Coordinates of C-alpha atoms in Angstrom, one line a residue:
Chain U
M19 CA -20.0 -48.9 -23.6
V20 CA -21.5 -48.8 -20.1
N21 CA -20.0 -51.6 -18.1
I22 CA -19.1 -51.1 -14.5
N23 CA -16.4 -53.5 -13.3
W24 CA -13.5 -53.6 -10.8
T25 CA -11.7 -50.8 -12.5
I26 CA -13.9 -48.5 -10.6
F27 CA -11.9 -49.3 -7.5
W28 CA -8.7 -48.7 -9.4
Q29 CA -10.0 -45.4 -10.5
V30 CA -11.0 -44.4 -6.9
I31 CA -7.5 -45.4 -5.8
N32 CA -6.0 -43.5 -8.7
F33 CA -7.9 -40.4 -7.5
L34 CA -6.9 -40.8 -3.9
V35 CA -3.2 -41.3 -4.8
L36 CA -3.3 -38.3 -7.1
L37 CA -5.0 -36.3 -4.3
W38 CA -2.2 -37.3 -1.9
L39 CA 0.6 -36.6 -4.4
L40 CA -0.9 -33.2 -5.4
K41 CA -1.4 -32.2 -1.8
R42 CA 2.2 -32.9 -1.2
Y43 CA 3.7 -31.5 -4.4
L44 CA 1.2 -28.8 -5.5
Y45 CA -1.2 -27.4 -3.0
G46 CA 1.2 -27.6 -0.1
P47 CA 4.1 -25.6 -1.8
I48 CA 1.8 -23.2 -3.6
T49 CA -0.3 -22.3 -0.5
E50 CA 3.0 -22.0 1.4
I51 CA 4.5 -19.6 -1.1
L52 CA 1.2 -17.7 -1.3
D53 CA 1.1 -17.4 2.5
K54 CA 4.8 -16.4 2.5
R55 CA 4.2 -13.8 -0.1
S56 CA 1.2 -12.3 1.6
Q57 CA 3.1 -12.3 4.9
K58 CA 6.0 -10.5 3.2
I59 CA 3.7 -8.0 1.6
E60 CA 2.1 -7.4 5.0
N61 CA 5.5 -7.0 6.6
D62 CA 6.6 -4.7 3.8
L63 CA 3.5 -2.6 4.2
T64 CA 3.9 -2.4 8.0
E65 CA 7.5 -1.5 7.5
A66 CA 6.7 1.1 4.9
E67 CA 4.1 2.5 7.3
T68 CA 6.6 2.7 10.1
K69 CA 9.2 4.3 7.9
K70 CA 6.6 6.8 6.7
R71 CA 5.7 7.7 10.2
E72 CA 9.3 8.0 11.2
A73 CA 10.0 10.2 8.2
E74 CA 7.0 12.3 9.1
D75 CA 8.2 12.6 12.7
L76 CA 11.6 13.6 11.4
R77 CA 10.1 16.2 9.1
D78 CA 8.0 17.7 11.9
K79 CA 11.1 17.8 14.0
Y80 CA 13.1 19.5 11.4
E81 CA 10.3 21.9 10.6
A82 CA 10.0 22.8 14.3
E83 CA 13.8 23.3 14.5
L84 CA 13.8 25.4 11.4
K85 CA 11.0 27.5 12.8
K86 CA 12.9 27.9 16.0
A87 CA 16.0 28.9 14.1
R88 CA 14.1 31.4 12.1
K89 CA 12.5 32.9 15.2
E90 CA 16.0 33.1 16.8
A91 CA 17.3 34.8 13.8
Q92 CA 14.4 37.2 13.8
D93 CA 15.0 37.9 17.5
I94 CA 18.7 38.5 16.9
I95 CA 17.9 40.9 14.1
E96 CA 15.3 42.7 16.2
E97 CA 17.7 42.9 19.1
A98 CA 20.4 44.3 16.8
E99 CA 18.0 46.8 15.4
K100 CA 16.9 47.9 18.8
R101 CA 20.5 48.2 19.9
G102 CA 21.4 50.1 16.8
R103 CA 18.5 52.5 17.3
R104 CA 19.4 53.0 20.9
K105 CA 23.1 53.6 19.9
A106 CA 22.0 56.1 17.3
R107 CA 19.8 57.9 19.8
E108 CA 22.7 58.0 22.2
I109 CA 25.0 59.3 19.6
I110 CA 22.5 62.0 18.6
T111 CA 22.0 63.0 22.2
E112 CA 25.7 63.1 22.7
A113 CA 26.1 65.2 19.6
K114 CA 23.4 67.5 20.7
K115 CA 25.0 67.9 24.1
E116 CA 28.3 68.4 22.5
A117 CA 26.9 71.0 20.2
E118 CA 25.2 72.7 23.2
R119 CA 28.4 72.7 25.0
I120 CA 30.3 74.2 22.1
K121 CA 27.6 76.8 21.6
E122 CA 27.8 77.7 25.3
S123 CA 31.6 78.1 25.2
K124 CA 31.5 80.0 22.0
L125 CA 28.8 82.4 23.4
Y126 CA 30.9 82.8 26.5
E127 CA 33.9 83.7 24.4
V128 CA 31.9 86.1 22.3
N129 CA 30.5 87.8 25.4
Q130 CA 34.0 88.0 26.8
A131 CA 35.3 89.5 23.6
K132 CA 32.4 91.9 23.6
K133 CA 33.2 92.9 27.1
E134 CA 36.8 93.4 26.2
A135 CA 35.9 95.4 23.2
L136 CA 33.5 97.6 25.1
K137 CA 36.1 98.2 27.8
E138 CA 38.6 99.2 25.2
V139 CA 36.1 101.4 23.5
R140 CA 35.2 103.1 26.8
N141 CA 38.9 103.9 27.4
E142 CA 39.3 105.1 23.9
L143 CA 36.2 107.2 24.2
A144 CA 37.4 108.7 27.4
S145 CA 40.6 109.9 26.0
L146 CA 39.0 111.0 22.7
S147 CA 36.3 112.9 24.5
L148 CA 38.9 114.6 26.6
L149 CA 40.8 115.6 23.5
I150 CA 37.7 116.9 21.8
A151 CA 36.4 118.6 24.9
G152 CA 39.8 120.3 25.4
K153 CA 39.9 121.5 21.8
L154 CA 36.3 122.7 21.8
I155 CA 36.1 124.8 24.9
Q156 CA 39.8 125.9 24.5
E157 CA 39.9 126.2 28.1
K158 CA 42.9 125.2 30.1
L159 CA 41.6 123.0 32.7
D160 CA 43.3 120.8 35.1
Q161 CA 44.0 117.4 33.6
G162 CA 42.8 115.7 36.7
K163 CA 39.6 117.8 36.9
H164 CA 38.8 117.0 33.3
E165 CA 39.2 113.3 33.7
A166 CA 37.0 113.3 36.8
L167 CA 34.4 115.2 34.9
I168 CA 34.6 112.9 31.9
N169 CA 34.5 109.8 34.1
Q170 CA 31.5 111.1 35.8
Y171 CA 29.8 111.6 32.5
I172 CA 30.6 108.2 31.4
Q173 CA 29.4 106.7 34.6
E174 CA 26.2 108.3 34.0
L175 CA 26.1 107.0 30.5
D176 CA 26.8 103.5 31.8
Q177 CA 24.0 103.6 34.2
Q178 CA 21.6 104.9 31.6
R179 CA 22.5 102.8 28.5
L180 CA 25.3 100.3 29.0
G181 CA 24.2 99.0 32.4
D182 CA 23.6 95.5 31.1
L183 CA 27.2 95.1 30.0
K184 CA 28.6 95.3 33.5
Chain S
M16 CA -16.1 -47.7 -33.8
N17 CA -16.4 -48.9 -30.3
P18 CA -16.6 -46.1 -27.8
G19 CA -16.0 -47.0 -24.2
P20 CA -13.1 -48.8 -22.4
R21 CA -11.4 -51.7 -24.0
V22 CA -9.9 -54.4 -21.9
V23 CA -6.3 -54.6 -22.7
T24 CA -5.1 -57.2 -20.2
Y25 CA -5.9 -58.8 -16.9
L26 CA -4.1 -58.1 -13.7
F27 CA -2.4 -61.3 -12.5
G28 CA -4.3 -63.1 -15.2
N29 CA -7.4 -62.8 -13.0
P30 CA -10.5 -62.3 -15.2
N31 CA -12.1 -60.3 -12.4
L32 CA -9.3 -57.7 -12.5
P33 CA -9.4 -56.3 -16.0
V34 CA -7.0 -53.5 -17.0
T35 CA -8.6 -51.2 -19.6
D36 CA -7.1 -48.7 -22.0
T37 CA -8.8 -45.9 -20.1
L38 CA -7.2 -47.1 -16.9
I39 CA -3.8 -47.0 -18.5
V40 CA -4.4 -43.5 -19.8
S41 CA -5.6 -42.4 -16.4
W42 CA -2.4 -43.7 -14.9
L43 CA -0.5 -41.8 -17.6
S44 CA -2.4 -38.6 -16.9
I45 CA -1.7 -39.0 -13.2
I46 CA 2.0 -39.4 -13.9
L47 CA 2.0 -36.3 -16.2
I48 CA 0.1 -34.2 -13.6
V49 CA 2.5 -35.2 -10.9
I50 CA 5.6 -34.5 -13.0
F51 CA 4.1 -31.1 -14.0
A52 CA 3.3 -30.3 -10.4
R53 CA 6.9 -31.3 -9.4
V54 CA 8.4 -29.1 -12.1
A55 CA 6.1 -26.2 -11.4
T56 CA 6.7 -26.2 -7.7
K57 CA 10.4 -27.1 -7.7
R58 CA 11.7 -23.5 -7.4
L59 CA 8.9 -21.4 -6.0
T60 CA 9.9 -17.8 -5.4
L61 CA 8.3 -14.8 -3.9
K62 CA 8.6 -13.1 -7.3
P63 CA 6.9 -15.7 -9.5
G64 CA 7.9 -16.6 -13.0
R65 CA 5.5 -17.4 -15.8
L66 CA 4.9 -21.0 -14.9
Q67 CA 4.6 -20.3 -11.2
N68 CA 2.2 -17.5 -12.0
A69 CA 0.0 -19.7 -14.1
V70 CA -0.1 -22.4 -11.4
E71 CA -0.8 -19.9 -8.7
L72 CA -3.6 -18.4 -10.9
L73 CA -5.2 -21.9 -11.2
I74 CA -5.0 -22.6 -7.5
T75 CA -6.2 -19.2 -6.4
S76 CA -9.1 -19.4 -8.9
I77 CA -10.2 -22.7 -7.5
H78 CA -9.7 -21.3 -4.0
D79 CA -11.8 -18.2 -4.7
Q80 CA -14.6 -20.3 -6.2
L81 CA -14.5 -22.5 -3.1
E82 CA -14.5 -19.5 -0.8
A83 CA -17.6 -18.2 -2.5
M84 CA -19.5 -21.4 -2.0
L85 CA -18.0 -22.8 1.2
P86 CA -17.0 -19.7 3.1
G87 CA -14.2 -20.1 5.6
E88 CA -13.5 -23.7 4.5
A89 CA -11.8 -23.1 1.1
M90 CA -8.4 -24.2 2.4
R91 CA -9.8 -27.5 3.7
F92 CA -11.5 -28.4 0.5
L93 CA -8.9 -27.0 -1.9
P94 CA -6.9 -30.2 -2.4
F95 CA -10.1 -32.3 -2.9
I96 CA -11.9 -30.1 -5.4
G97 CA -8.7 -28.9 -7.0
T98 CA -7.7 -32.5 -7.7
I99 CA -11.1 -33.3 -9.1
F100 CA -10.9 -30.4 -11.5
I101 CA -7.3 -31.1 -12.6
Y102 CA -7.8 -34.8 -12.9
V103 CA -11.0 -34.5 -14.9
G104 CA -9.6 -31.6 -17.0
V105 CA -6.5 -33.5 -17.9
G106 CA -8.5 -36.7 -18.5
N107 CA -10.7 -34.8 -20.9
L108 CA -7.9 -33.0 -22.7
I109 CA -5.6 -36.0 -23.0
G110 CA -8.2 -37.7 -25.3
T111 CA -7.3 -35.2 -28.0
V112 CA -3.8 -36.7 -28.2
P113 CA -3.9 -39.2 -31.1
G114 CA -3.8 -42.8 -30.0
L115 CA -5.0 -42.0 -26.5
V116 CA -8.6 -42.3 -25.2
S117 CA -10.2 -40.0 -22.6
P118 CA -10.2 -41.8 -19.3
T119 CA -13.3 -39.7 -18.5
G120 CA -15.1 -41.6 -21.2
D121 CA -15.1 -44.5 -18.9
L122 CA -18.1 -44.7 -16.5
N123 CA -15.9 -46.4 -13.9
L124 CA -13.8 -43.2 -13.5
T125 CA -16.7 -40.8 -13.4
L126 CA -18.9 -43.0 -11.2
G127 CA -15.9 -43.6 -8.9
L128 CA -15.3 -39.9 -8.5
A129 CA -19.0 -39.2 -8.1
L130 CA -19.2 -41.8 -5.4
V131 CA -16.2 -40.3 -3.6
V132 CA -18.0 -36.9 -3.8
F133 CA -21.2 -38.5 -2.6
L134 CA -19.4 -40.0 0.5
V135 CA -17.5 -36.8 1.2
S136 CA -20.7 -34.7 1.0
H137 CA -22.6 -37.0 3.4
Y138 CA -19.6 -37.1 5.7
E139 CA -19.5 -33.3 5.8
G140 CA -23.3 -33.2 6.3
V141 CA -23.0 -35.5 9.4
R142 CA -20.0 -33.7 10.6
D143 CA -21.7 -30.3 10.6
N144 CA -25.2 -31.2 11.7
G145 CA -24.7 -34.4 13.7
L146 CA -26.0 -37.7 12.5
W147 CA -29.6 -37.2 13.7
G148 CA -29.7 -33.6 12.6
Y149 CA -28.5 -34.6 9.1
L150 CA -30.9 -37.5 8.8
K151 CA -33.8 -35.3 10.0
G152 CA -33.1 -33.1 7.0
F153 CA -34.3 -35.8 4.7
G154 CA -37.8 -35.7 6.3
E155 CA -38.3 -32.0 5.5
P156 CA -40.3 -30.1 4.7
V157 CA -42.8 -32.9 5.4
I158 CA -42.1 -36.5 6.4
F159 CA -43.8 -38.2 3.5
L160 CA -41.3 -36.6 1.1
L161 CA -38.6 -38.8 2.8
P162 CA -38.6 -41.5 0.0
L163 CA -38.4 -38.8 -2.7
N164 CA -35.5 -37.1 -0.9
I165 CA -33.7 -40.4 -0.6
V166 CA -34.2 -41.2 -4.3
G167 CA -33.1 -37.7 -5.2
E168 CA -30.0 -38.1 -3.0
L169 CA -29.1 -41.5 -4.6
A170 CA -29.7 -40.0 -8.1
R171 CA -27.0 -37.4 -7.5
P172 CA -23.9 -39.5 -8.1
I173 CA -25.6 -41.1 -11.1
S174 CA -26.4 -37.8 -12.7
H175 CA -23.1 -36.4 -11.7
S176 CA -21.1 -39.2 -13.2
F177 CA -23.3 -39.7 -16.3
R178 CA -23.2 -36.0 -17.2
L179 CA -19.4 -36.1 -17.7
F180 CA -19.4 -39.6 -19.1
G181 CA -22.1 -38.8 -21.6
N182 CA -20.5 -35.6 -22.7
V183 CA -17.1 -37.1 -23.3
V184 CA -18.4 -40.3 -25.0
G185 CA -21.0 -38.4 -27.0
G186 CA -18.4 -36.0 -28.2
G187 CA -16.1 -38.9 -29.1
I188 CA -18.9 -40.6 -31.1
I189 CA -19.8 -37.4 -33.0
I190 CA -16.1 -36.9 -33.8
S191 CA -15.6 -40.4 -35.1
L192 CA -18.7 -40.2 -37.1
I193 CA -17.6 -36.9 -38.7
Y194 CA -14.2 -38.4 -39.4
Q195 CA -15.9 -41.2 -41.3
V196 CA -18.3 -39.0 -43.2
A197 CA -16.2 -35.8 -43.8
P198 CA -12.6 -36.4 -44.6
G199 CA -9.7 -33.9 -44.5
L200 CA -9.6 -30.9 -42.3
I201 CA -13.4 -30.5 -41.6
P202 CA -13.4 -32.5 -38.4
V203 CA -10.4 -30.7 -36.9
P204 CA -12.2 -27.6 -35.5
L205 CA -15.0 -29.9 -34.2
H206 CA -12.4 -32.1 -32.6
A207 CA -10.9 -29.1 -30.9
W208 CA -14.3 -27.9 -29.8
F209 CA -15.3 -31.2 -28.2
G210 CA -11.8 -32.1 -27.0
L211 CA -10.6 -28.7 -25.6
F212 CA -13.6 -26.5 -24.9
V213 CA -16.2 -29.1 -23.9
G214 CA -13.5 -30.9 -22.0
L215 CA -12.6 -27.9 -19.9
I216 CA -16.2 -26.8 -19.4
Q217 CA -17.2 -30.3 -18.3
A218 CA -14.3 -30.4 -15.9
L219 CA -15.4 -27.1 -14.4
I220 CA -19.0 -28.3 -14.2
F221 CA -18.0 -31.5 -12.5
G222 CA -16.0 -29.6 -9.9
M223 CA -18.7 -27.0 -9.4
I224 CA -21.3 -29.7 -8.8
A225 CA -19.1 -31.4 -6.4
I226 CA -18.8 -28.2 -4.4
A227 CA -22.5 -27.6 -4.6
Y228 CA -23.3 -31.1 -3.3
I229 CA -20.9 -30.6 -0.4
S230 CA -22.3 -27.1 0.3
V231 CA -25.9 -28.4 0.2
A232 CA -25.1 -31.3 2.5
K233 CA -23.4 -29.0 5.0
S234 CA -26.4 -26.8 5.3
G235 CA -28.4 -29.9 6.3

């Protein structure tokens, strides 16, 4: 059962041959593929990291641009509102001025009409007073004297009560 | 019943060069291992298939075990320890094939491997510590323990080889006894136990002890 003979050398040689063959056909290729795979995984991870960073950069850029665009839009709106308000104010001022102007001219016209009317009334009153006075006193007076008298009277009236209409 | 190697023929008719059945089976296992390795590594891809996955798992398990016990040098020892494990494992398992004997049941194989491990471990010890530094280690902790250390050192390949040899031969003896005593299917689970389980465990132990011897020698 236990006999050591020359086959021990065969066995050692067997082992060494197997070692050499497996080194060549098993460990070599396997470690190579394992290294290659870990290399690939590392590369992929690095690449993914780079891509992620790029994507983040891009996102930041877009966000900044979006923010800028929003701000610009806001500015434009504000500018438009400001301009609108200013325009409205201008229109209102213009309208007020126009209204003032219309009022002035109408007032002027009214005053003018009043003046005309008063003038006519005065003339009418003069002849009416003359008629009435002639009838009342039944006195034949010189037409010219009468008119002078009446005019004098009216003059006095003007000075007393209608002075502001002159 | 005659456990142990049987001489089948003599090489060149020389009575000093016997060829035993275990030697032939060990050649057969080597051929099978190499064919398997060739097939398994023929088309290696980055996305492994089942076979490639299994082989990679085996190699990386051995590598991880080595990395734990010989940090930083796993790649250097991977072929050596891996071959020991695969060779002994296949040698144990092939005995369960009817008509074949376990080559590991031959002391010439186990002692041969143990001597190779013995030489490698001492070579590594000298390589790491220098000849004098390594030899000095045998005189520690005190010089009069030197003979004991040397005996202990010489006992290592013997215990290493006889452990595997004894397990395989013992298992074989028990199996053949049971086959003679209990007929039918009763010996089958026992045969599976001794052939497959004990076979793989012993291969693992043989490889682990080889790593341990190298590791101890390296530390001086």
